[in-house]
XYZ file of C-alpha atoms in Angstrom:
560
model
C 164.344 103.569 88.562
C 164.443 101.274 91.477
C 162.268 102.681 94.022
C 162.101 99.740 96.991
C 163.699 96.169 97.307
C 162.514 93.366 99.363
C 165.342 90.495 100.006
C 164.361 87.184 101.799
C 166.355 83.966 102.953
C 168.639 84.890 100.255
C 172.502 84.091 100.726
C 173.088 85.300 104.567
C 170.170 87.681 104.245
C 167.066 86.225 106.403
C 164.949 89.570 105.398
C 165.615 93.153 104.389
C 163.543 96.184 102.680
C 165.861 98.895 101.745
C 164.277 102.226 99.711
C 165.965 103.825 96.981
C 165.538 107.018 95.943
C 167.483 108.941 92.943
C 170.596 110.566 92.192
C 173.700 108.628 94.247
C 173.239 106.401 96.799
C 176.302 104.604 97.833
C 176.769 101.020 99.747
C 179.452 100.752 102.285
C 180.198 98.429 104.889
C 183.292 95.823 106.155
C 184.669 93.031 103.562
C 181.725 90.382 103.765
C 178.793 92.560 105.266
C 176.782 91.460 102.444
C 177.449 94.767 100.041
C 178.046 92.542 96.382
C 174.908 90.176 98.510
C 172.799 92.810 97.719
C 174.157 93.822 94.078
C 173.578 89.752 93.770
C 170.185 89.853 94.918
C 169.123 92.773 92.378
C 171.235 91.081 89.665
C 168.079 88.083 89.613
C 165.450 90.794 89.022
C 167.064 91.542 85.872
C 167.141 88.061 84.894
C 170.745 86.625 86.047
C 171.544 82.910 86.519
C 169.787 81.482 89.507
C 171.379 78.801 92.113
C 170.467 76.992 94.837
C 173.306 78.422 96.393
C 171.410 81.702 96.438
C 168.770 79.945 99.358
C 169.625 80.485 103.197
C 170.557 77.197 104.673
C 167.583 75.787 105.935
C 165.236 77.275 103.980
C 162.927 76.088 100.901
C 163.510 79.298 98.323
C 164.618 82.922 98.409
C 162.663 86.022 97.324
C 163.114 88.947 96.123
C 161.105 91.926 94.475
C 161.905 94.963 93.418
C 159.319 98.185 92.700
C 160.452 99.760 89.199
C 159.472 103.431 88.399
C 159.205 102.888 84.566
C 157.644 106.133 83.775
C 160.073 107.514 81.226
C 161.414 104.035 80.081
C 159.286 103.897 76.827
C 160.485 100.796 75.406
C 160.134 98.591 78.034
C 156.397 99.814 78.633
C 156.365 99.412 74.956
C 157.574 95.512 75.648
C 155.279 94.887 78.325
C 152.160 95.627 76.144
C 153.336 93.207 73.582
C 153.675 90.581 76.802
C 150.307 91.434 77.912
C 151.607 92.278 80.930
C 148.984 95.300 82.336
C 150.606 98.461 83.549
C 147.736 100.155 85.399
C 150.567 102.605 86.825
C 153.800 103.857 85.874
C 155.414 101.330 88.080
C 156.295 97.738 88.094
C 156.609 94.817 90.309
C 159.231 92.442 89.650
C 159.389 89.185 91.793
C 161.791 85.828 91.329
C 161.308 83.359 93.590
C 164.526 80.784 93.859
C 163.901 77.378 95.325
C 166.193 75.062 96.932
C 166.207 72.883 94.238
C 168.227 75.416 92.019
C 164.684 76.225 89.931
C 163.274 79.853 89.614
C 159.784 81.089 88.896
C 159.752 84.887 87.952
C 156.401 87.456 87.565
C 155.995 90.858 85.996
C 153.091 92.315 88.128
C 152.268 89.174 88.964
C 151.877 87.424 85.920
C 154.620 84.718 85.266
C 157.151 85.073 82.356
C 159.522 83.208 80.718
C 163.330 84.308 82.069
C 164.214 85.328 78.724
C 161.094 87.635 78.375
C 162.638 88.969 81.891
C 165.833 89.672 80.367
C 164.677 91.614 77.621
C 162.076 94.109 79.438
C 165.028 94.444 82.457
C 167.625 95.604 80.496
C 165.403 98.431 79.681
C 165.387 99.406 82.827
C 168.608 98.684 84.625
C 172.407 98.000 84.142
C 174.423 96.056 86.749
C 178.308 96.693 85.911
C 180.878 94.641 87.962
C 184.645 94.124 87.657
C 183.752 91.394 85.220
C 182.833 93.402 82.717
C 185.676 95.850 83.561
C 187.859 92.486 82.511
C 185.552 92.700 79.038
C 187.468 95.518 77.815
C 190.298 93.586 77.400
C 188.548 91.111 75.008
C 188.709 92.367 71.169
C 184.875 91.069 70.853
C 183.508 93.563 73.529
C 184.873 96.547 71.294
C 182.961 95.633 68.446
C 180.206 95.128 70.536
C 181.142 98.517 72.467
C 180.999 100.647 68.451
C 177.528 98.496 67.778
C 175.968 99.837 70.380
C 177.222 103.149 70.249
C 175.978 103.102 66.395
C 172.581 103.446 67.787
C 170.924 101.567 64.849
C 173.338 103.874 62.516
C 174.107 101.116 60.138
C 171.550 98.044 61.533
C 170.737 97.297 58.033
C 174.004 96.992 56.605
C 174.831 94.897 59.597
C 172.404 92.824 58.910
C 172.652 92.428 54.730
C 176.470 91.426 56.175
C 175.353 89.202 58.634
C 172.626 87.445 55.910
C 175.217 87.059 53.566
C 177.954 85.528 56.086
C 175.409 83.056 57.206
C 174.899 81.871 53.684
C 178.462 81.714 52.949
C 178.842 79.793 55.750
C 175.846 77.192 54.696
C 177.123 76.611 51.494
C 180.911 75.744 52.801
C 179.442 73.251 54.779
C 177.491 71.656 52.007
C 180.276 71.940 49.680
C 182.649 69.932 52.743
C 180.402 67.240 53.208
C 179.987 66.444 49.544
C 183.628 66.710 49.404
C 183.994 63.781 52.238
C 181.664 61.555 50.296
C 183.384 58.113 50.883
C 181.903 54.015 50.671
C 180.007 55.102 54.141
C 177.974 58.075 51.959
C 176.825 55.194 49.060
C 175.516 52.647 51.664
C 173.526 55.736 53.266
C 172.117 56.525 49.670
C 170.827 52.963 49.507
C 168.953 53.569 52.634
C 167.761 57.383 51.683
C 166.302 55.607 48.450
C 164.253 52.783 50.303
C 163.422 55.276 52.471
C 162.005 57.955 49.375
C 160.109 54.955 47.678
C 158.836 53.930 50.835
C 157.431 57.399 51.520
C 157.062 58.489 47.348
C 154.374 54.917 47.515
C 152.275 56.218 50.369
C 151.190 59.074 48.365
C 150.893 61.731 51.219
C 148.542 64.043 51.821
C 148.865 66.637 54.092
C 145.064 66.365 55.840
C 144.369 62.351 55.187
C 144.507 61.531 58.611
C 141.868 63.759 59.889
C 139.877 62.681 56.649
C 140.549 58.973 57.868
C 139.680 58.990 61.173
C 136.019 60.702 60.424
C 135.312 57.962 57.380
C 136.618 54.969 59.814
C 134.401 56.644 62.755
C 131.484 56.755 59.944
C 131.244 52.993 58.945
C 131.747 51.840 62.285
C 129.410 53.347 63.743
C 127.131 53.005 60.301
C 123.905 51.307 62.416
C 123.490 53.672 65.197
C 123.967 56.635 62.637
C 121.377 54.922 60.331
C 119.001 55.183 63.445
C 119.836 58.500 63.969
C 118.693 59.518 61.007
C 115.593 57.634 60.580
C 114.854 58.807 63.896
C 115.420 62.890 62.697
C 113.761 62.279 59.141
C 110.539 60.756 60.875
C 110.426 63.928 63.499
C 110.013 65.847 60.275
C 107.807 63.968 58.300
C 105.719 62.095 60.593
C 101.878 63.153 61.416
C 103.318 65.162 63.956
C 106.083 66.967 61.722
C 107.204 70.008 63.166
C 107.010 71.587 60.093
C 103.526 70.908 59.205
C 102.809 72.760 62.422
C 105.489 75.768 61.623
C 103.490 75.795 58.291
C 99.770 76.339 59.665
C 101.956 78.717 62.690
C 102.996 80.742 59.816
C 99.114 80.770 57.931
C 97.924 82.163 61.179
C 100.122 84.821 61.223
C 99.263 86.060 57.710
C 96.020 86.409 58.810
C 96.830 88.214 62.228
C 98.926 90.284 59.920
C 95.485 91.233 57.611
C 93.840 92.487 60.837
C 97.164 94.124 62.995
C 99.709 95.358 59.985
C 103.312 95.061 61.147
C 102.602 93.406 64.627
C 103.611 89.997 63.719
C 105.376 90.669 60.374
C 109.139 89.945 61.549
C 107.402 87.264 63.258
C 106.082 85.583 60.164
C 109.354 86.096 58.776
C 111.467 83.925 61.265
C 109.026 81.430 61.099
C 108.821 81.103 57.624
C 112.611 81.103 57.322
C 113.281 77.946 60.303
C 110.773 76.123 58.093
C 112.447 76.166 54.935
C 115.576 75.556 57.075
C 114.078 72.274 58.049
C 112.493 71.557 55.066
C 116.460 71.382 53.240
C 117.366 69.147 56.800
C 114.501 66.922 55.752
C 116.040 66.657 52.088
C 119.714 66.244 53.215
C 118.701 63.583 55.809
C 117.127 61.268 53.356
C 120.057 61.293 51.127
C 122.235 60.540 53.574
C 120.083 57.704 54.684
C 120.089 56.694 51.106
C 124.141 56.936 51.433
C 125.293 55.486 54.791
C 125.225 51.766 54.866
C 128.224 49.215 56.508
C 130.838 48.620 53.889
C 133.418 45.886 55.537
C 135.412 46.270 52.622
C 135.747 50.052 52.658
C 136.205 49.663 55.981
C 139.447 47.474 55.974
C 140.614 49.622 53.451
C 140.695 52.606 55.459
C 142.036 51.149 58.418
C 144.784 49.396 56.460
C 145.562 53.033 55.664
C 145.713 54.406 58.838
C 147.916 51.553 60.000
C 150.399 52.534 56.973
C 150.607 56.235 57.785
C 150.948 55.545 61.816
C 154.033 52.999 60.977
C 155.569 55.641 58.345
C 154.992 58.481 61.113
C 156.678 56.036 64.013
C 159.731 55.779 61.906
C 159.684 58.870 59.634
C 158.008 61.512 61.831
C 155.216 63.328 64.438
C 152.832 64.023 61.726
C 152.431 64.061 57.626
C 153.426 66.919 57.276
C 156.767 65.717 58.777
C 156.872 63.034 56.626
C 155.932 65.359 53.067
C 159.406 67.791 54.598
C 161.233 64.784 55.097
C 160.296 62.896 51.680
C 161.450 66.302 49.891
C 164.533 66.334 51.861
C 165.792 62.774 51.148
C 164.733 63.623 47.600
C 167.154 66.778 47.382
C 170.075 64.361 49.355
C 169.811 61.756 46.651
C 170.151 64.409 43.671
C 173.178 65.432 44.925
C 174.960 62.685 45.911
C 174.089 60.836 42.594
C 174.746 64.740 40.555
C 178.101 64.768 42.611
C 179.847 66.576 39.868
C 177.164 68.191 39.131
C 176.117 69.815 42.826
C 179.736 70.450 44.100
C 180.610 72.489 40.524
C 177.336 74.648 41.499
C 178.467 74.863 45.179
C 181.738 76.008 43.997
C 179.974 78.616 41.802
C 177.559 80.115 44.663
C 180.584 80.087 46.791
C 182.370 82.346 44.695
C 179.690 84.705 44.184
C 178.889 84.713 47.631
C 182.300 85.479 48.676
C 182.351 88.633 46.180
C 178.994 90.056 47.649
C 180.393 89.029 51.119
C 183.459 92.017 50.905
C 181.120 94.048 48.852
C 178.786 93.880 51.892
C 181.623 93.779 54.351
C 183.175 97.267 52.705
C 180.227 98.625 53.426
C 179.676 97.850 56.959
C 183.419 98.762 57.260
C 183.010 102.202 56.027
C 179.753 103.256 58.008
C 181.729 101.919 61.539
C 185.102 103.979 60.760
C 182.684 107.164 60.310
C 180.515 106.206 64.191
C 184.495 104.882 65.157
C 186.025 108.502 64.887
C 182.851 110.228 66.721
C 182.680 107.456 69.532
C 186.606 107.920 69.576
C 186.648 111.610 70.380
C 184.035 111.154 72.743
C 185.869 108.316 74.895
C 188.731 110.323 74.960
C 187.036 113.608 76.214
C 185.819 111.544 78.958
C 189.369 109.934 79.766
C 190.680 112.914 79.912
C 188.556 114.378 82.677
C 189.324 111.079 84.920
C 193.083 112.479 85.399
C 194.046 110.689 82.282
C 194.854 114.196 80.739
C 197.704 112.495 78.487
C 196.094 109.585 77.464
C 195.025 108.957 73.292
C 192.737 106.212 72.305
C 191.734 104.727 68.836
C 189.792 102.691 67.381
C 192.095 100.234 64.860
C 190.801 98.868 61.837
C 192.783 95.860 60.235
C 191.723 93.161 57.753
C 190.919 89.535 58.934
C 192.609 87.148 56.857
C 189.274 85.772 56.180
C 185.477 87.246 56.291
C 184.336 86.716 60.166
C 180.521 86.794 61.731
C 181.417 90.431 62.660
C 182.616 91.509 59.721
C 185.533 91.126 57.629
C 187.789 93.653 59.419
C 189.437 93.228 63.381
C 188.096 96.082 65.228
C 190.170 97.172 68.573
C 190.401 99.565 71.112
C 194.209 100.864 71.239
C 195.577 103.290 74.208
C 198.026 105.216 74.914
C 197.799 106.312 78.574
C 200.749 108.641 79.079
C 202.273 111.372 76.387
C 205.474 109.948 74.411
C 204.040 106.462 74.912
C 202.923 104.406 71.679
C 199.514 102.779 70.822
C 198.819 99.152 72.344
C 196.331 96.740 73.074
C 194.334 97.515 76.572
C 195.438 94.111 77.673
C 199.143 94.733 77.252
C 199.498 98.732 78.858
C 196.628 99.562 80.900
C 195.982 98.955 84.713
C 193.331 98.105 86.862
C 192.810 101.929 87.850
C 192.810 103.015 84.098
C 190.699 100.343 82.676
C 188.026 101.120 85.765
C 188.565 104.929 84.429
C 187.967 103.656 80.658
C 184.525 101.735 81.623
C 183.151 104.611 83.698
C 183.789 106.965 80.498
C 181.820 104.619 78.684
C 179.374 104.154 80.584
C 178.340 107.991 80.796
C 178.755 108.369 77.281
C 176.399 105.099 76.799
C 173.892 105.894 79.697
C 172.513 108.885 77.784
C 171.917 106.865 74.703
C 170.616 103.427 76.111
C 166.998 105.099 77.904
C 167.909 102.689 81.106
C 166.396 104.027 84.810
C 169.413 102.876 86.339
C 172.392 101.401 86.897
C 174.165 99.740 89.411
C 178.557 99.514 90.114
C 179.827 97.151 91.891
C 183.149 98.460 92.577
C 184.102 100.005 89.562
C 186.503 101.862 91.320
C 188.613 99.500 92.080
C 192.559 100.345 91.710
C 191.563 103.866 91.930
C 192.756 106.371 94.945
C 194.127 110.103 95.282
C 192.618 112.735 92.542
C 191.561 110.036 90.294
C 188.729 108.425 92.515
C 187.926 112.543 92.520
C 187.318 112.410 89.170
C 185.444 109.568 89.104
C 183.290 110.402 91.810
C 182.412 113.290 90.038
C 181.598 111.415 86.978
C 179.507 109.337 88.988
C 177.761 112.000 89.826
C 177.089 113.303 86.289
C 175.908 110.599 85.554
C 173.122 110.175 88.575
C 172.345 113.606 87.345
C 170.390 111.596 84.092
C 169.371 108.492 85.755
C 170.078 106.736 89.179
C 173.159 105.083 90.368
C 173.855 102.727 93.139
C 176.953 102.225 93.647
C 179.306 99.879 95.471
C 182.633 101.511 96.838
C 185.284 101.421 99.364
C 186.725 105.582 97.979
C 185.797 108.055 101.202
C 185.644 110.579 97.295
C 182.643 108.840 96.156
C 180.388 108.005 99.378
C 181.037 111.723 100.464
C 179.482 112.408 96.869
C 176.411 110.691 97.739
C 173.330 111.824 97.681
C 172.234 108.492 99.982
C 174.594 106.499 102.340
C 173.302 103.020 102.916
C 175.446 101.411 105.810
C 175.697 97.675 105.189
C 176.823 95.656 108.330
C 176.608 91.845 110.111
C 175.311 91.125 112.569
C 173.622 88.261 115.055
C 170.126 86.759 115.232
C 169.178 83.627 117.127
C 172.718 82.255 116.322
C 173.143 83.058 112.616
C 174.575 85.733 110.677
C 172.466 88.153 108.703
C 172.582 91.355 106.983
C 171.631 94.963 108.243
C 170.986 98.485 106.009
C 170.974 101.556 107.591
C 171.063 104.996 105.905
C 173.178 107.346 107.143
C 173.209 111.021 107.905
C 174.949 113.514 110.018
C 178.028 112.799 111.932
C 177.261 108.623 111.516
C 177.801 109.369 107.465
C 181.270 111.841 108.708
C 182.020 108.476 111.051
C 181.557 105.711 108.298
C 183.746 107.915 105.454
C 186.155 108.811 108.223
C 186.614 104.970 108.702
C 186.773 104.303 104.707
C 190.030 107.130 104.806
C 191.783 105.349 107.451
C 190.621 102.334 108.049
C 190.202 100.689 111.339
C 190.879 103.967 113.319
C 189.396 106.778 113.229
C 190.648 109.559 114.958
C 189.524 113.108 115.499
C 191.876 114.639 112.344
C 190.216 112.069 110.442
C 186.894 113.098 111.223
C 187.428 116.624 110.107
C 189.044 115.447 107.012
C 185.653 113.327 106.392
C 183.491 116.462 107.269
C 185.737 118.935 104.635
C 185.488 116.178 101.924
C 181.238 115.925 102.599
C 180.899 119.550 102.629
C 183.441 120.135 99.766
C 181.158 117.534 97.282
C 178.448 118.504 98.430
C 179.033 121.466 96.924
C 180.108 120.182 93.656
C 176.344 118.357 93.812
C 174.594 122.210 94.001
């Protein structure tokens, strides 16, 4: 869970620290104290796009870090130990830095990672829902993405065998396309793939030459001051002096030691002995390759001429050989099947078909494991519906053939409601309103925030187009929900900051001539004040005070 947040020169804010703590805690404030600045502000711990925008005026970068509780959240420890990122505790500092210039730097415990490896550890740990994704529910593509994840791994691997097959499909329609729009243009580029392939197929490749090359060249030109070298080395061992004459009467001396003190100087002996056989196989190997290095100008040219060949084939081919050895087998393949035309698009054809028989075979059976997860994650949505003052409403989850295998399978998966009795099924974008479609993402969020392992998650305004007993409901279900993990939540509904367990006060205000931001947590009659103002508005009055008071004391009682 989110236990602290530091905020600095971001947006309006010049510098705020605001604690969390679990269970509800609920942001109020006027339109434009900074309430969605904050959301905003959390939103780039968890990895969201950065902007310059997000830097005070004036300033050179924006900062924020957050302190994580990740006690409980199992797989993102179990991420951070594959990162290398050390967890000493069971909490974690996340910092992102924004600079003026619209770049970002962000750390894990201060260690920098890549924004990507930020994403995937953050959504481990926290969930930031705003009325954009609300406005995903009315996008077929979010319900299959909605039954996935509900799935729970369920039917991952016939997803995947599905998704394998697809992609092959897909591969060999595009290869069976462009052979089909062979034209005059295709038979000039085959002339230039076959200079190209002879070019390469006369080099002869190899994959480590170059390496091999640049030690020989180094050799031979550098033949007389190796030649010294070793002369220099063979004489140090074969001179008057030679160390191992020496090592020799060392180790005589120590045989005889031995004959007087057993065992004293017996491992001794031993290491001797062995460094002067060691040198006595350098003094060998050094002569021969005396006998073997000597300037060959010839050789020489040879080599170079070599290296000069593979550097212009790699300027125009490639990086390395190896690029050049994928490249020669690719041009190779190209030229077989433009010259085997009939030949390659009959196979194509062939594969095609099969591929297209194993694609519904695979597709039935990804089909038939999401209708069985479809009719439990349907009963489910619409026991939650129901107990947001939707008491009338049906949902299901319609099945209907594509006309043609798609990435996500090879039947059209969407959400269809009916929100009142009598009423028929229809598309969520055709019958349901901003109210009920706020009512139909909070459902699904506390069916999904029991199965997902997240510390938290934060609503901006999910209640929007939501008043009278329904912003009750939700409320309540708001509650439920901080009852598993911890919710902060923006809202303008006296329902849900009265069901608080926290009331953060966000307000404007002045310093040295420029606007900034303000948090203050409220309590007693300044929390009765603040919800008395979000029931009437502008004035508050004494009846609406006492109305505020009944509704804190009436939820709070719902929390025990």
């Amino acid at each position: 869970m989110l236990q602290s947040l530091s905020i600095k020169q971001f947006a309006i804010i010049d510098e705020l620290e605001i604690q969390f703590s679990d269970g509800l805690t609920v942001l109020s404030g006027e339109t434009g104290a900074g309430k969605s600045i904050i959301i905003d502000a959390i939103g780039q711990l968890i990895g969201m796009r950065a902007s310059s925008d997000f830097v005070r005026h004036g300033e050179k970068k924006a900062i924020i870090e957050g302190l994580f509780d990740i006690d409980h959240a199992q797989e993102a420890i179990r991420m951070l130990s594959q990162l290398g990122i050390d967890i000493n505790e069971d909490f974690l500092i996340v910092k992102r830095e924004i600079f003026n210039s619209g770049k970002s730097i962000c750390r894990i415990n201060n260690q920098t990672v890549t924004l990507h490896d930020l994403r995937q550890v953050m959504q481990e740990l926290l969930d930031i829902h705003g009325q954009h994704e609300t406005q995903a529910l009315l996008k077929q593509k979010y319900h299959v993405t909605l039954l996935d994840r509900y799935a729970d791994g369920a039917y991952d691997d016939a997803l995947e065998t599905y998704r394998q097959t697809y992609v092959q499909h897909q591969e060999k329609l595009t290869e069976l396309a462009e052979l089909e729009s062979a034209d005059q243009a295709l038979l000039q580029r085959l002339d230039l793939m076959k200079f190209q392939f002879d070019e390469l197929k006369e080099a002869k490749l190899q994959a480590d030459e170059v390496a091999q090359l640049e030690v020989d060249i180094k050799r031979i030109q550098n033949s007389e001051q190796l030649s010294l070298a070793l002369n220099n080395a063979y004489v140090t061992l074969t001179d008057e002096h030679a160390i191992t004459d020496r090592l020799h009467e060392l180790s005589t001396q120590l045989q005889q030691i031995d004959q007087i003190l057993p065992n004293t100087y017996a491992q001794l002996k031993e290491q001797v002995d062995q460094f002067y056989y060691t040198l006595e196989d350098a003094k060998h190997q050094l002569y021969d390759e005396m006998n073997q290095n000597e300037f060959d100008e010839q050789m020489l040219n040879e080599l170079e001429s070599r290296m000069n060949l593979l550097n212009n084939l790699k300027r125009k081919y490639g990086k390395d050989i190896a690029d050049l050895i994928k490249y020669q087998s690719k041009l190779e393949d190209e030229i077989n099947k433009i010259e085997n035309y009939e030949e390659s698009t009959s196979q194509l054809r062939a594969d095609i078909e099969k591929l297209s028989k194993q694609l519904i075979v695979d597709g039935q059976q990804l089909s038939q494991a999401r209708r069985k997860v479809a009719r439990t994650l349907r009963d489910h949505i619409v026991q939650e519906i129901q107990n947001l003052q939707m008491k009338d409403a049906n949902l299901e989850i319609s099945f209907k053939p594509y006309e043609k295998p798609q990435k996500d399978g090879i039947e059209h998966i969407e959400f269809l409601i009916s929100p009142n009795k009598g009423e028929p099924l229809k598309s969520l974008n055709k019958i349901a309103s901003g109210g009920e479609l706020s009512r139909i993402m909070l459902a699904l969020k506390s069916i999904f925030v029991r199965s997902r392992g997240q510390t938290a998650i934060l609503f901006d305004e999910v209640d929007s187009g939501v008043s009278g007993q329904a912003a009750q409901k939700m409320a309540e279900k708001m509650k439920q929900i901080a009852n598993v993990i911890q919710v902060i939540c923006i809202s303008h509904l006296p329902q849900v900051a009265s069901m608080s367990d926290h009331h953060l006060y966000i307000s404007k205000r002045e310093k040295d001539d420029r606007t900034t931001t303000a948090v203050k947590e409220l309590t007693g009659d300044a929390r009765v004040e603040e919800v008395a103002r979000m029931i009437s508005g502008a004035t508050v009055t004494e009846l609406t005070k006492q109305s505020a008071k009944e509704m804190i004391e009436q939820n709070q009682a719902f929390n025990a």
